[in-house]
mmCIF file of C-alpha atoms in Angstrom:
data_model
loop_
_atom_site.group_PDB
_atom_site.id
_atom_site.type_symbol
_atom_site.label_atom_id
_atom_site.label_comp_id
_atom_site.label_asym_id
_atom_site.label_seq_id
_atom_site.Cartn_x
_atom_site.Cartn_y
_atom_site.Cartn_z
ATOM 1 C CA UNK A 1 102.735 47.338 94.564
ATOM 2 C CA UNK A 2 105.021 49.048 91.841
ATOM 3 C CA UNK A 3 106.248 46.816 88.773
ATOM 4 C CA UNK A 4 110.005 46.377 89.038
ATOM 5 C CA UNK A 5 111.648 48.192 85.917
ATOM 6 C CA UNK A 6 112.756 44.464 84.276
ATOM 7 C CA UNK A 7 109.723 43.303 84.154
ATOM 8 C CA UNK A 8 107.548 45.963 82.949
ATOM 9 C CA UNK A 9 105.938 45.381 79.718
ATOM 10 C CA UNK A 10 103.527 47.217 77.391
ATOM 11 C CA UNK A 11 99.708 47.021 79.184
ATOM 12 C CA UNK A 12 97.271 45.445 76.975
ATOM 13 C CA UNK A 13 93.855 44.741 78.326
ATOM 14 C CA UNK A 14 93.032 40.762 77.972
ATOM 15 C CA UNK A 15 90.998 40.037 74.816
ATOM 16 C CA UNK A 16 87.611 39.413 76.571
ATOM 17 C CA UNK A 17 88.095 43.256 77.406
ATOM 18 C CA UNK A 18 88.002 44.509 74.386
ATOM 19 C CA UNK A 19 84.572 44.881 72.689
ATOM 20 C CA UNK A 20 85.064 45.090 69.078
ATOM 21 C CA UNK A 21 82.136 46.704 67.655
ATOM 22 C CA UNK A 22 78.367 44.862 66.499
ATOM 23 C CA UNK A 23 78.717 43.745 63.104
ATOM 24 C CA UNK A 24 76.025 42.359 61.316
ATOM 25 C CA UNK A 25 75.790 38.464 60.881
ATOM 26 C CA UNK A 26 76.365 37.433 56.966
ATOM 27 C CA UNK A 27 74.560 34.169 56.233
ATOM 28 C CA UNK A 28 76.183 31.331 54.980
ATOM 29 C CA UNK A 29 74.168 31.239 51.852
ATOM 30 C CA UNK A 30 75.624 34.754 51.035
ATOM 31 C CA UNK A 31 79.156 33.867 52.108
ATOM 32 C CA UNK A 32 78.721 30.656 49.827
ATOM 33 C CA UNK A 33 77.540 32.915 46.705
ATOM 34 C CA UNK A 34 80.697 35.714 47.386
ATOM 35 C CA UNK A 35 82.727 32.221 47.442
ATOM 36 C CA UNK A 36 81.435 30.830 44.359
ATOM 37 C CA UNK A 37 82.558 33.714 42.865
ATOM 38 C CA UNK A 38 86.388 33.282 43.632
ATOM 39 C CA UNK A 39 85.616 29.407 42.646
ATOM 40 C CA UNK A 40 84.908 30.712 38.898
ATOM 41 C CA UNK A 41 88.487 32.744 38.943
ATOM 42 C CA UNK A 42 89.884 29.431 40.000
ATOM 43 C CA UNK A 43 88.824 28.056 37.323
ATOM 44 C CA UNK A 44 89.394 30.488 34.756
ATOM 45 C CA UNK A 45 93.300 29.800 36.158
ATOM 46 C CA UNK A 46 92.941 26.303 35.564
ATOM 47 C CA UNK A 47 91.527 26.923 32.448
ATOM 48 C CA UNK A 48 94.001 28.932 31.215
ATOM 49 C CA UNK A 49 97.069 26.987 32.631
ATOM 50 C CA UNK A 50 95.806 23.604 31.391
ATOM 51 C CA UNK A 51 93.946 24.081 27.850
ATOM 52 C CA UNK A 52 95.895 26.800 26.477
ATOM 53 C CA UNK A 53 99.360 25.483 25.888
ATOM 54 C CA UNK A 54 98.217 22.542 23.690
ATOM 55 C CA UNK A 55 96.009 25.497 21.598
ATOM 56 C CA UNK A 56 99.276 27.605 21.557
ATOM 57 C CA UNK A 57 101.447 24.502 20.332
ATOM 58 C CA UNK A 58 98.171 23.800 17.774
ATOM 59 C CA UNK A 59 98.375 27.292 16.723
ATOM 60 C CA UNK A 60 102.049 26.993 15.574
ATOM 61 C CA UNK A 61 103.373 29.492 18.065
ATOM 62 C CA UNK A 62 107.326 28.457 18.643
ATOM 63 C CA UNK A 63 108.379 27.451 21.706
ATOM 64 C CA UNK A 64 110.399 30.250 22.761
ATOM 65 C CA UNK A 65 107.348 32.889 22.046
ATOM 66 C CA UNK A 66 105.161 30.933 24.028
ATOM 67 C CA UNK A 67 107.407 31.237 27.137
ATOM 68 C CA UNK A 68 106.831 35.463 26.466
ATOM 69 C CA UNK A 69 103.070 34.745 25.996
ATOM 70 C CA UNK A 70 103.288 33.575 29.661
ATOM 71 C CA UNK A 71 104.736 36.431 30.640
ATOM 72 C CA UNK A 72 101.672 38.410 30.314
ATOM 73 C CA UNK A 73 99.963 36.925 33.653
ATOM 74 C CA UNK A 74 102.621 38.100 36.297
ATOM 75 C CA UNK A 75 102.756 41.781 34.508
ATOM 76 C CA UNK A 76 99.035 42.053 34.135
ATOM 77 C CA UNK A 77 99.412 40.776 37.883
ATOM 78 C CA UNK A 78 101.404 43.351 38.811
ATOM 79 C CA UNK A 79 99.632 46.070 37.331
ATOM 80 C CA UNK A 80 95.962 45.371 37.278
ATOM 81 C CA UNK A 81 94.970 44.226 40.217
ATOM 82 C CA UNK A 82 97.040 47.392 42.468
ATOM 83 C CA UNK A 83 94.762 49.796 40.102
ATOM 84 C CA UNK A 84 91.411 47.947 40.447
ATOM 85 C CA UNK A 85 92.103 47.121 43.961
ATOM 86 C CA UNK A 86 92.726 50.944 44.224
ATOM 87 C CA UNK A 87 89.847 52.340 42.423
ATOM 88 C CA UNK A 88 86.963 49.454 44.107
ATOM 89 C CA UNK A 89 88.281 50.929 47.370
ATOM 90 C CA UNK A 90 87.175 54.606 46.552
ATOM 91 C CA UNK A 91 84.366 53.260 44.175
ATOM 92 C CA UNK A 92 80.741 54.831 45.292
ATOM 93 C CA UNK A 93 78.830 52.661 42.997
ATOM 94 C CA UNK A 94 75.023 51.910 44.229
ATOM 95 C CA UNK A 95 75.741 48.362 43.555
ATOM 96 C CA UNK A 96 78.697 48.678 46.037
ATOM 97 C CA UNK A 97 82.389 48.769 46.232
ATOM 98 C CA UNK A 98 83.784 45.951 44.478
ATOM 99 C CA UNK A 99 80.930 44.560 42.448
ATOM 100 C CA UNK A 100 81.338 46.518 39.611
ATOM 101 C CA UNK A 101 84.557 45.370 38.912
ATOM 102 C CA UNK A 102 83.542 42.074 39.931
ATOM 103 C CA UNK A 103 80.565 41.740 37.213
ATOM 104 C CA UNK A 104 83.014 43.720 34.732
ATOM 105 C CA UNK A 105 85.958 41.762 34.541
ATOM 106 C CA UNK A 106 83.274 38.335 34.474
ATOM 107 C CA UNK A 107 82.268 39.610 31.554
ATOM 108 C CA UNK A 108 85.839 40.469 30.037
ATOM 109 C CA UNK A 109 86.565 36.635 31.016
ATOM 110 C CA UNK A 110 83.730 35.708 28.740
ATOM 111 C CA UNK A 111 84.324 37.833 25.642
ATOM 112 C CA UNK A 112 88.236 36.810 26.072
ATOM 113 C CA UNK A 113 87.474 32.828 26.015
ATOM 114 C CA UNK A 114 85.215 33.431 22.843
ATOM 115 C CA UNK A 115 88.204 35.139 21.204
ATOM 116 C CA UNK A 116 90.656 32.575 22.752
ATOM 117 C CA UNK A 117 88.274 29.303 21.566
ATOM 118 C CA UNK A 118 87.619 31.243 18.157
ATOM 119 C CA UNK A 119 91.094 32.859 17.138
ATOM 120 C CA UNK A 120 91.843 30.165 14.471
ATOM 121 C CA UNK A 121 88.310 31.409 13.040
ATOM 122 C CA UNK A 122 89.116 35.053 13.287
ATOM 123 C CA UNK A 123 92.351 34.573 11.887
ATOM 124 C CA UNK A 124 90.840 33.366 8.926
ATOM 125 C CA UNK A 125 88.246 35.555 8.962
ATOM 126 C CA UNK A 126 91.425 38.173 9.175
ATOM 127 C CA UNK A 127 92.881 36.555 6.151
ATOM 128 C CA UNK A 128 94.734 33.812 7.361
ATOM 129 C CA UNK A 129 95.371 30.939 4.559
ATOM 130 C CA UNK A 130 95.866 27.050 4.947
ATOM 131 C CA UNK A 131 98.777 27.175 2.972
ATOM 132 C CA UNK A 132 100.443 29.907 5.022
ATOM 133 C CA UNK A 133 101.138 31.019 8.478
ATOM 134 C CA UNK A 134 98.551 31.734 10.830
ATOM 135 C CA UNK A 135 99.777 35.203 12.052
ATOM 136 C CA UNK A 136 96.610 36.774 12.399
ATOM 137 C CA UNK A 137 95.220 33.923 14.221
ATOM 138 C CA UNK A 138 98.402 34.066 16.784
ATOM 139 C CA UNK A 139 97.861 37.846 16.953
ATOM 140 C CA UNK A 140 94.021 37.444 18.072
ATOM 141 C CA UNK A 141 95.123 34.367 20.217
ATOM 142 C CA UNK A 142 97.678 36.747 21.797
ATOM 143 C CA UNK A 143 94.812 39.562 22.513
ATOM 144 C CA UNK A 144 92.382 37.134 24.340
ATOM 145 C CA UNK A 145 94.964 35.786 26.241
ATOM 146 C CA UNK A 146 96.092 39.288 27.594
ATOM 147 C CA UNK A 147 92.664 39.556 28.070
ATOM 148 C CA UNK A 148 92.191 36.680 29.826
ATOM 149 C CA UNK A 149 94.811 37.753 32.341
ATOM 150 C CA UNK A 150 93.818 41.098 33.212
ATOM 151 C CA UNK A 151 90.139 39.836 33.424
ATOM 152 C CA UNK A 152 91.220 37.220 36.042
ATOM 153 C CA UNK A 153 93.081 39.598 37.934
ATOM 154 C CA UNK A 154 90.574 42.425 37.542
ATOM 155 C CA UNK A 155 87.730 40.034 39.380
ATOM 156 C CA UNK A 156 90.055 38.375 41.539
ATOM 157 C CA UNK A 157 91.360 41.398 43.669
ATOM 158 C CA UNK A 158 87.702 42.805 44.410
ATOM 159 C CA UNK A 159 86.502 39.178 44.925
ATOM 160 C CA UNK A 160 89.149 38.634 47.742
ATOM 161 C CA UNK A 161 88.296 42.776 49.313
ATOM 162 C CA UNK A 162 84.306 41.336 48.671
ATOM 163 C CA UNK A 163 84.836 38.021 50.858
ATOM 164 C CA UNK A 164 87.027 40.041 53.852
ATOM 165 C CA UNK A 165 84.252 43.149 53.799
ATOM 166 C CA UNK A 166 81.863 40.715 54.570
ATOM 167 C CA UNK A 167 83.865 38.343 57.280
ATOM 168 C CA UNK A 168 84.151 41.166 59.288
ATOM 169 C CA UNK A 169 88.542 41.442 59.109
ATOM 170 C CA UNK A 170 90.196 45.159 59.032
ATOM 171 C CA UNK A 171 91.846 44.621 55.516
ATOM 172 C CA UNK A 172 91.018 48.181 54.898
ATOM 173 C CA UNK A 173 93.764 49.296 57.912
ATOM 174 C CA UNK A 174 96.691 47.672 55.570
ATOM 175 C CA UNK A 175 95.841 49.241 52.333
ATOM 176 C CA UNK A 176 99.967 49.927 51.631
ATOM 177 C CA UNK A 177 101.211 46.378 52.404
ATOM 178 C CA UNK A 178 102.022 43.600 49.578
ATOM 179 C CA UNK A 179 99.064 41.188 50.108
ATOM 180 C CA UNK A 180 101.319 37.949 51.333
ATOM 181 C CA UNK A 181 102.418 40.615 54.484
ATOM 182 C CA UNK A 182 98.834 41.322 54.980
ATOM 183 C CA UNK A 183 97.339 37.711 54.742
ATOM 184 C CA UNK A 184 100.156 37.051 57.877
ATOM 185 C CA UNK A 185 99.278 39.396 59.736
ATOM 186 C CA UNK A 186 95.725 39.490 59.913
ATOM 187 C CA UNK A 187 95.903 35.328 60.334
ATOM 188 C CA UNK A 188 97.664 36.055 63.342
ATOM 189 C CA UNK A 189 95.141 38.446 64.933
#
């Protein structure tokens, strides 16, 4: 019996039709691991967001600097994690895709905390007085906390790609989409 013309809609096969190919199972255990890895970005943001304003306001940064300080995140942001997230997709490391930028920018977080935690020391070290102003210090300060950012953002892109390679979702089909357009469509598949 033909379809009348109103009612015709575009075939699709129900979902128990279509066979999506045999992937591999991925223990929990390694899924936890990949996981604890975006739980250590987390808290580098926390880290960053909570401890560092009371250093900056120690440090003698004014007010109005500080709020251009912040401004490093979203542009590092913006920049940072497009490139890495572009280069860990070509990548043909023997340790994999994104790991290499995973384990590099963990290491960039932990050289940029020592020069956040120790900038008052380096500053000095720099030539920084008591009796003057710690510009040297705020300069140093100012590095680590670039550093900080693109760090975060160079481990957390990767770190996300790492966690959907291994769940098995197509993230690789939506390369040219803004992330928040790609996280609603593939939660409604």
């Amino acid at each position: 019996m033909a379809v009348p013309e109103g009612d015709r809609r575009r075939a699709r096969p129900p979902r128990s039709a279509v066979r999506e190919p045999a992937r591999a199972r991925v223990s929990r255990r390694k899924l936890l691991r990949v996981a604890s890895v975006a739980c250590g970005i987390q808290f580098g943001w926390a880290l960053q967001l909570s401890l560092l304003t009371p250093y900056v306001q120690e440090l003698g940064i004014p007010h109005a600097w500080a709020s251009v300080i912040w401004l490093c995140g979203p542009l590092s942001g913006f920049l940072v994690q497009p490139l890495v997230g572009h280069m860990s997709d070509r990548c043909t490391s023997r340790f994999g895709r994104r790991r290499p930028f995973i384990v590099a920018g963990a290491g960039l977080i932990i050289v940029s905390v020592l020069i956040i935690g120790h900038s008052a020391d380096i500053g000095w070290l720099l030539g920084d007085r008591a009796d003057r102003s710690r510009v040297r210090a705020i300069a140093v300060f100012v590095v680590g906390f670039w550093l900080l950012d693109v760090a975060n953002n160079m481990t957390q892109g990767p770190c996300r790609a790492l966690l959907a390679d291994l769940t098995g979702k197509p993230i690789h089909d939506y390369t040219f989409m803004p992330i928040w357009i790609r996280t609603i469509h593939i939660t409604r598949e």
